[in-house]
Amino acid sequence: VYWVERDGRRRQSARGWAAPIEIGDRLWEDLYQQKASVIFTSATLSVRGSFKFLQQRLGIDRIGEERLLTLDAGTPFDYAQQCTMMVPMFLPEPNDTSGDYAEALGEFLAELFRRTRGRGLTLFTSYAMLQKTTRRVRELLTGSEVDVLAQGESVSREALTERFREDVASVLMGTHSFWEGVDVVGESLSCVVLARLPFAVFTDPMVAARCEQIEADGGSAFMHYSIPNAVIRFRQGFGRLIRHRNDRGIVIVADRRIATKRYGLWFRNSVPAPALKCFDSESMLETVEQFLAEV
């Protein structure tokens, strides 16, 4: 797929890009056939208990069954005791083109982080939503002890994460890269908020090209690409919370589609905690306080 985009550093210039829509053939030729063995390991390789989606994406399905071994090793964590997942049904559905959701989410997060006394990470799928929501949260938390940190404000990802890790009374608003690879053990991260289900932006050239190819081959781009890709991302975001056997906290999915849409079952079944639907803001916040106060 080929595309041209404006160079953000120089307004009068643009850059051309090219990228392969599929990488399976390249991996097969340059990696799998060159090695006696290859190990893929991660907490988020499967979708609905199957490795099929990743195998197709990475060309692993080209390897003969006699040479392919898969294993789901489970988890060392007791999620039933260590965490709970909640869905605020009183929030409107996410919509990046409207300010209503960002406003409502910002008001909810401000009160949530007031109750949790910081200790929270909110994951967004776009910078625009992150910026709108962060402005509202900061307005409402002015004068409080909670420090609101946000990605993209002239501080590196590593420095921002370290500040969050060291300041228990802080909250971190992040997007894209913060969905994975962030490891904050202990009290500093007691609440993870997923602002919306992490579907890829359909206008992204790579996403659009892959979806077009799936449709051309007679498949459903939504069912065979968008949903499983989002489920893996969702599991990565969920996994930011419990990093140690002594960790304890709450995951809040601020996207009620996980409970109202048929495809929501894909997401609910992908994580080891049932989704508790909450219809009243005050009672939900009280439940959060109570859960975090328990030893």
Tab-separated table of C-alpha atoms in Angstrom:
chain	number	residue	atom	x	y	z
A	1	VAL	CA	0.000	0.000	0.000
A	2	TYR	CA	1.291	3.470	-0.889
A	3	TRP	CA	0.302	6.813	0.609
A	4	VAL	CA	1.419	10.418	0.968
A	5	GLU	CA	1.109	12.461	4.141
A	6	ARG	CA	2.001	15.981	5.153
A	7	ASP	CA	5.287	16.376	7.005
A	8	GLY	CA	4.330	17.615	10.467
A	9	ARG	CA	7.669	19.376	10.919
A	10	ARG	CA	7.522	21.337	7.663
A	11	ARG	CA	4.115	22.573	6.551
A	12	GLN	CA	5.069	22.941	2.883
A	13	SER	CA	6.429	19.418	2.435
A	14	ALA	CA	5.062	15.880	2.326
A	15	ARG	CA	6.423	12.362	2.518
A	16	GLY	CA	5.616	9.240	0.525
A	17	TRP	CA	5.349	5.845	2.182
A	18	ALA	CA	5.088	2.228	1.089
A	19	ALA	CA	4.450	-0.819	3.268
A	20	PRO	CA	3.527	-4.477	2.706
A	21	ILE	CA	-0.102	-5.340	3.419
A	22	GLU	CA	0.907	-8.858	4.450
A	23	ILE	CA	4.206	-9.867	6.059
A	24	GLY	CA	3.660	-13.632	6.274
A	25	ASP	CA	5.565	-14.449	3.058
A	26	ARG	CA	8.551	-12.352	4.103
A	27	LEU	CA	8.688	-13.927	7.565
A	28	TRP	CA	8.359	-17.402	6.036
A	29	GLU	CA	11.275	-16.866	3.682
A	30	ASP	CA	13.619	-14.835	5.896
A	31	LEU	CA	12.883	-16.278	9.337
A	32	TYR	CA	10.955	-19.551	9.601
A	33	GLN	CA	12.806	-21.364	6.825
A	34	GLN	CA	16.169	-20.109	8.106
A	35	LYS	CA	15.814	-21.281	11.707
A	36	ALA	CA	15.597	-24.669	13.385
A	37	SER	CA	13.132	-23.234	15.901
A	38	VAL	CA	11.356	-19.963	16.683
A	39	ILE	CA	9.478	-19.076	19.881
A	40	PHE	CA	6.681	-16.504	20.054
A	41	THR	CA	5.709	-15.614	23.609
A	42	SER	CA	3.311	-13.016	24.975
A	43	ALA	CA	0.272	-12.689	27.215
A	44	THR	CA	-1.855	-11.547	24.267
A	45	LEU	CA	-1.265	-13.943	21.383
A	46	SER	CA	-4.719	-15.533	21.386
A	47	VAL	CA	-8.238	-14.359	20.548
A	48	ARG	CA	-11.143	-16.264	22.103
A	49	GLY	CA	-8.738	-19.029	23.099
A	50	SER	CA	-7.366	-19.466	19.565
A	51	PHE	CA	-4.006	-18.520	18.037
A	52	LYS	CA	-5.444	-18.574	14.502
A	53	PHE	CA	-5.639	-14.797	13.967
A	54	LEU	CA	-1.979	-14.195	14.829
A	55	GLN	CA	-0.866	-17.269	12.911
A	56	GLN	CA	-2.484	-15.889	9.762
A	57	ARG	CA	-1.111	-12.363	10.303
A	58	LEU	CA	2.468	-13.570	10.833
A	59	GLY	CA	2.518	-16.416	8.346
A	60	ILE	CA	2.809	-19.031	11.082
A	61	ASP	CA	-0.023	-20.952	9.400
A	62	ARG	CA	2.451	-21.885	6.659
A	63	ILE	CA	4.352	-24.089	9.125
A	64	GLY	CA	3.345	-27.757	9.064
A	65	GLU	CA	1.328	-29.054	12.026
A	66	GLU	CA	4.085	-31.513	12.886
A	67	ARG	CA	6.449	-28.569	13.548
A	68	LEU	CA	3.998	-26.218	15.236
A	69	LEU	CA	3.378	-26.367	18.984
A	70	THR	CA	1.075	-23.976	20.845
A	71	LEU	CA	0.539	-23.542	24.581
A	72	ASP	CA	-1.683	-21.343	26.710
A	73	ALA	CA	0.083	-21.379	30.067
A	74	GLY	CA	-2.639	-19.499	31.934
A	75	THR	CA	-1.843	-16.839	34.511
A	76	PRO	CA	-0.122	-16.776	37.920
A	77	PHE	CA	-2.560	-14.111	39.147
A	78	ASP	CA	-5.811	-14.585	41.076
A	79	TYR	CA	-7.944	-12.119	39.137
A	80	ALA	CA	-11.105	-12.962	41.078
A	81	GLN	CA	-9.457	-11.597	44.213
A	82	GLN	CA	-7.081	-9.027	42.743
A	83	CYS	CA	-9.300	-7.046	40.397
A	84	THR	CA	-12.758	-6.235	39.131
A	85	MET	CA	-13.940	-4.784	35.812
A	86	MET	CA	-16.676	-2.169	35.679
A	87	VAL	CA	-18.648	-0.568	32.825
A	88	PRO	CA	-20.241	2.887	33.460
A	89	MET	CA	-23.462	2.480	31.468
A	90	PHE	CA	-24.466	6.078	32.277
A	91	LEU	CA	-21.808	7.509	29.939
A	92	PRO	CA	-22.735	8.203	26.293
A	93	GLU	CA	-21.209	6.054	23.569
A	94	PRO	CA	-17.775	7.281	22.427
A	95	ASN	CA	-17.751	9.542	19.388
A	96	ASP	CA	-14.533	11.287	18.369
A	97	THR	CA	-16.423	13.845	16.268
A	98	SER	CA	-18.464	15.102	19.209
A	99	GLY	CA	-17.379	16.844	22.387
A	100	ASP	CA	-20.220	15.335	24.421
A	101	TYR	CA	-18.431	12.108	25.267
A	102	ALA	CA	-15.134	13.803	26.111
A	103	GLU	CA	-16.982	16.223	28.397
A	104	ALA	CA	-18.903	13.470	30.175
A	105	LEU	CA	-15.829	11.244	30.454
A	106	GLY	CA	-13.749	14.119	31.810
A	107	GLU	CA	-16.294	14.883	34.525
A	108	PHE	CA	-16.513	11.220	35.496
A	109	LEU	CA	-12.718	10.760	35.560
A	110	ALA	CA	-12.199	13.857	37.693
A	111	GLU	CA	-14.526	12.518	40.375
A	112	LEU	CA	-13.143	8.991	40.010
A	113	PHE	CA	-9.551	10.112	40.531
A	114	ARG	CA	-10.620	12.309	43.416
A	115	ARG	CA	-11.989	9.176	45.075
A	116	THR	CA	-8.987	6.987	44.178
A	117	ARG	CA	-6.597	9.799	45.245
A	118	GLY	CA	-4.757	9.554	41.939
A	119	ARG	CA	-3.291	6.118	41.218
A	120	GLY	CA	-4.943	5.904	37.796
A	121	LEU	CA	-4.012	5.311	34.156
A	122	THR	CA	-6.437	6.258	31.366
A	123	LEU	CA	-5.807	4.811	27.906
A	124	PHE	CA	-7.165	6.570	24.814
A	125	THR	CA	-7.230	5.614	21.143
A	126	SER	CA	-6.640	9.157	19.808
A	127	TYR	CA	-4.701	12.245	20.852
A	128	ALA	CA	-7.706	14.458	20.143
A	129	MET	CA	-9.851	12.643	22.704
A	130	LEU	CA	-6.962	12.554	25.163
A	131	GLN	CA	-6.454	16.305	24.911
A	132	LYS	CA	-10.154	17.183	25.242
A	133	THR	CA	-10.650	14.911	28.226
A	134	THR	CA	-7.428	15.961	29.961
A	135	ARG	CA	-8.398	19.640	29.770
A	136	ARG	CA	-11.707	18.910	31.490
A	137	VAL	CA	-10.128	16.691	34.149
A	138	ARG	CA	-7.555	19.353	34.991
A	139	GLU	CA	-10.208	22.050	35.242
A	140	LEU	CA	-12.198	20.012	37.744
A	141	LEU	CA	-9.182	18.839	39.760
A	142	THR	CA	-7.676	22.309	40.128
A	143	GLY	CA	-6.697	22.781	43.772
A	144	SER	CA	-6.730	19.070	44.547
A	145	GLU	CA	-3.698	16.970	45.418
A	146	VAL	CA	-4.038	14.901	42.234
A	147	ASP	CA	-1.413	15.644	39.580
A	148	VAL	CA	-2.620	15.025	36.007
A	149	LEU	CA	0.122	13.849	33.635
A	150	ALA	CA	-0.537	13.608	29.904
A	151	GLN	CA	1.313	12.132	26.955
A	152	GLY	CA	2.560	14.551	24.302
A	153	GLU	CA	3.468	17.421	26.602
A	154	SER	CA	7.198	17.707	25.848
A	155	VAL	CA	8.149	14.833	28.174
A	156	SER	CA	9.326	11.438	26.919
A	157	ARG	CA	7.237	8.336	27.448
A	158	GLU	CA	9.862	6.914	29.805
A	159	ALA	CA	10.108	10.095	31.890
A	160	LEU	CA	6.333	10.386	32.099
A	161	THR	CA	5.989	6.775	33.246
A	162	GLU	CA	8.691	7.261	35.882
A	163	ARG	CA	6.959	10.364	37.272
A	164	PHE	CA	3.716	8.423	37.437
A	165	ARG	CA	5.415	5.489	39.143
A	166	GLU	CA	7.035	7.683	41.803
A	167	ASP	CA	4.059	9.982	42.530
A	168	VAL	CA	1.237	7.884	44.006
A	169	ALA	CA	-1.145	10.852	43.872
A	170	SER	CA	-0.773	11.256	40.102
A	171	VAL	CA	-2.835	10.034	37.153
A	172	LEU	CA	-1.515	9.405	33.664
A	173	MET	CA	-3.412	10.019	30.431
A	174	GLY	CA	-1.860	8.062	27.579
A	175	THR	CA	-2.539	6.736	24.107
A	176	HIS	CA	-1.113	4.286	21.547
A	177	SER	CA	2.224	3.178	23.069
A	178	PHE	CA	0.878	3.207	26.643
A	179	TRP	CA	-1.481	0.310	25.876
A	180	GLU	CA	1.504	-2.050	26.035
A	181	GLY	CA	4.907	-2.282	27.662
A	182	VAL	CA	4.032	-0.092	30.669
A	183	ASP	CA	4.968	-1.895	33.871
A	184	VAL	CA	3.942	-0.086	37.066
A	185	VAL	CA	3.841	-2.422	40.062
A	186	GLY	CA	2.141	-1.466	43.305
A	187	GLU	CA	-0.202	1.199	44.584
A	188	SER	CA	0.723	3.859	42.011
A	189	LEU	CA	-1.435	2.005	39.484
A	190	SER	CA	-4.659	0.883	41.135
A	191	CYS	CA	-7.167	1.894	38.460
A	192	VAL	CA	-6.969	1.492	34.667
A	193	VAL	CA	-9.576	3.225	32.515
A	194	LEU	CA	-10.004	2.190	28.880
A	195	ALA	CA	-11.651	5.215	27.281
A	196	ARG	CA	-13.070	3.184	24.402
A	197	LEU	CA	-12.770	-0.190	22.727
A	198	PRO	CA	-9.488	0.025	20.774
A	199	PHE	CA	-10.676	-0.434	17.201
A	200	ALA	CA	-8.072	0.670	14.670
A	201	VAL	CA	-8.805	3.923	12.817
A	202	PHE	CA	-10.345	2.819	9.530
A	203	THR	CA	-8.847	5.786	7.635
A	204	ASP	CA	-5.302	4.619	8.420
A	205	PRO	CA	-3.794	3.516	5.062
A	206	MET	CA	-2.544	0.187	6.412
A	207	VAL	CA	-5.862	-0.619	8.072
A	208	ALA	CA	-7.849	0.425	5.001
A	209	ALA	CA	-5.656	-1.670	2.686
A	210	ARG	CA	-5.863	-4.781	4.859
A	211	CYS	CA	-9.639	-4.431	5.170
A	212	GLU	CA	-9.992	-3.972	1.400
A	213	GLN	CA	-7.971	-7.109	0.758
A	214	ILE	CA	-10.042	-9.187	3.193
A	215	GLU	CA	-13.270	-7.983	1.575
A	216	ALA	CA	-11.873	-8.698	-1.914
A	217	ASP	CA	-11.088	-12.257	-0.810
A	218	GLY	CA	-14.703	-12.718	0.305
A	219	GLY	CA	-14.202	-12.227	4.040
A	220	SER	CA	-15.610	-9.737	6.529
A	221	ALA	CA	-13.062	-7.063	7.422
A	222	PHE	CA	-14.920	-6.267	10.642
A	223	MET	CA	-15.155	-9.867	11.853
A	224	HIS	CA	-11.819	-11.143	10.521
A	225	TYR	CA	-9.611	-8.117	11.196
A	226	SER	CA	-11.118	-5.221	13.135
A	227	ILE	CA	-12.580	-7.209	16.028
A	228	PRO	CA	-9.720	-9.686	16.672
A	229	ASN	CA	-7.141	-6.900	16.299
A	230	ALA	CA	-9.069	-4.762	18.812
A	231	VAL	CA	-9.437	-7.698	21.209
A	232	ILE	CA	-5.664	-8.179	21.339
A	233	ARG	CA	-5.212	-4.448	21.992
A	234	PHE	CA	-7.935	-4.566	24.636
A	235	ARG	CA	-6.180	-7.401	26.447
A	236	GLN	CA	-2.941	-5.418	26.357
A	237	GLY	CA	-4.669	-2.450	27.992
A	238	PHE	CA	-6.350	-4.645	30.594
A	239	GLY	CA	-2.974	-6.192	31.374
A	240	ARG	CA	-1.510	-2.873	32.542
A	241	LEU	CA	-3.261	-3.281	35.910
A	242	ILE	CA	-2.128	-6.530	37.530
A	243	ARG	CA	1.655	-6.856	37.256
A	244	HIS	CA	2.376	-8.732	40.520
A	245	ARG	CA	0.669	-11.220	42.829
A	246	ASN	CA	0.244	-8.446	45.405
A	247	ASP	CA	-1.314	-5.934	43.001
A	248	ARG	CA	-4.964	-5.044	43.426
A	249	GLY	CA	-7.174	-2.721	41.434
A	250	ILE	CA	-10.025	-1.924	39.077
A	251	VAL	CA	-10.356	-1.819	35.300
A	252	ILE	CA	-13.049	0.539	34.036
A	253	VAL	CA	-14.190	0.154	30.433
A	254	ALA	CA	-15.754	3.543	29.682
A	255	ASP	CA	-17.353	2.245	26.489
A	256	ARG	CA	-20.775	0.755	27.073
A	257	ARG	CA	-20.676	-0.984	23.691
A	258	ILE	CA	-18.847	-3.813	25.475
A	259	ALA	CA	-22.195	-4.571	27.124
A	260	THR	CA	-24.698	-3.449	24.474
A	261	LYS	CA	-23.249	-4.729	21.174
A	262	ARG	CA	-23.126	-8.360	20.090
A	263	TYR	CA	-19.395	-8.112	19.447
A	264	GLY	CA	-18.933	-6.981	23.046
A	265	LEU	CA	-18.898	-10.650	23.998
A	266	TRP	CA	-15.566	-11.030	22.186
A	267	PHE	CA	-14.048	-8.462	24.551
A	268	ARG	CA	-15.789	-9.665	27.712
A	269	ASN	CA	-14.642	-13.246	27.119
A	270	SER	CA	-11.065	-12.187	26.379
A	271	VAL	CA	-10.179	-11.133	29.938
A	272	PRO	CA	-10.320	-13.052	33.253
A	273	ALA	CA	-12.788	-10.750	35.013
A	274	PRO	CA	-16.565	-10.404	34.545
A	275	ALA	CA	-17.914	-7.024	33.416
A	276	LEU	CA	-19.999	-5.384	36.140
A	277	LYS	CA	-22.512	-2.997	34.573
A	278	CYS	CA	-23.015	0.195	36.586
A	279	PHE	CA	-26.022	2.440	35.938
A	280	ASP	CA	-25.473	5.046	38.658
A	281	SER	CA	-22.339	7.162	38.963
A	282	GLU	CA	-22.407	7.671	42.727
A	283	SER	CA	-22.960	4.019	43.622
A	284	MET	CA	-20.201	3.020	41.189
A	285	LEU	CA	-17.738	5.456	42.749
A	286	GLU	CA	-18.631	4.172	46.204
A	287	THR	CA	-17.966	0.607	45.036
A	288	VAL	CA	-14.570	1.704	43.676
A	289	GLU	CA	-13.652	3.322	46.994
A	290	GLN	CA	-14.728	0.265	48.942
A	291	PHE	CA	-12.838	-2.171	46.716
A	292	LEU	CA	-9.597	-0.200	46.899
A	293	ALA	CA	-9.934	0.214	50.666
A	294	GLU	CA	-10.081	-3.549	51.254
A	295	VAL	CA	-6.842	-5.215	52.232
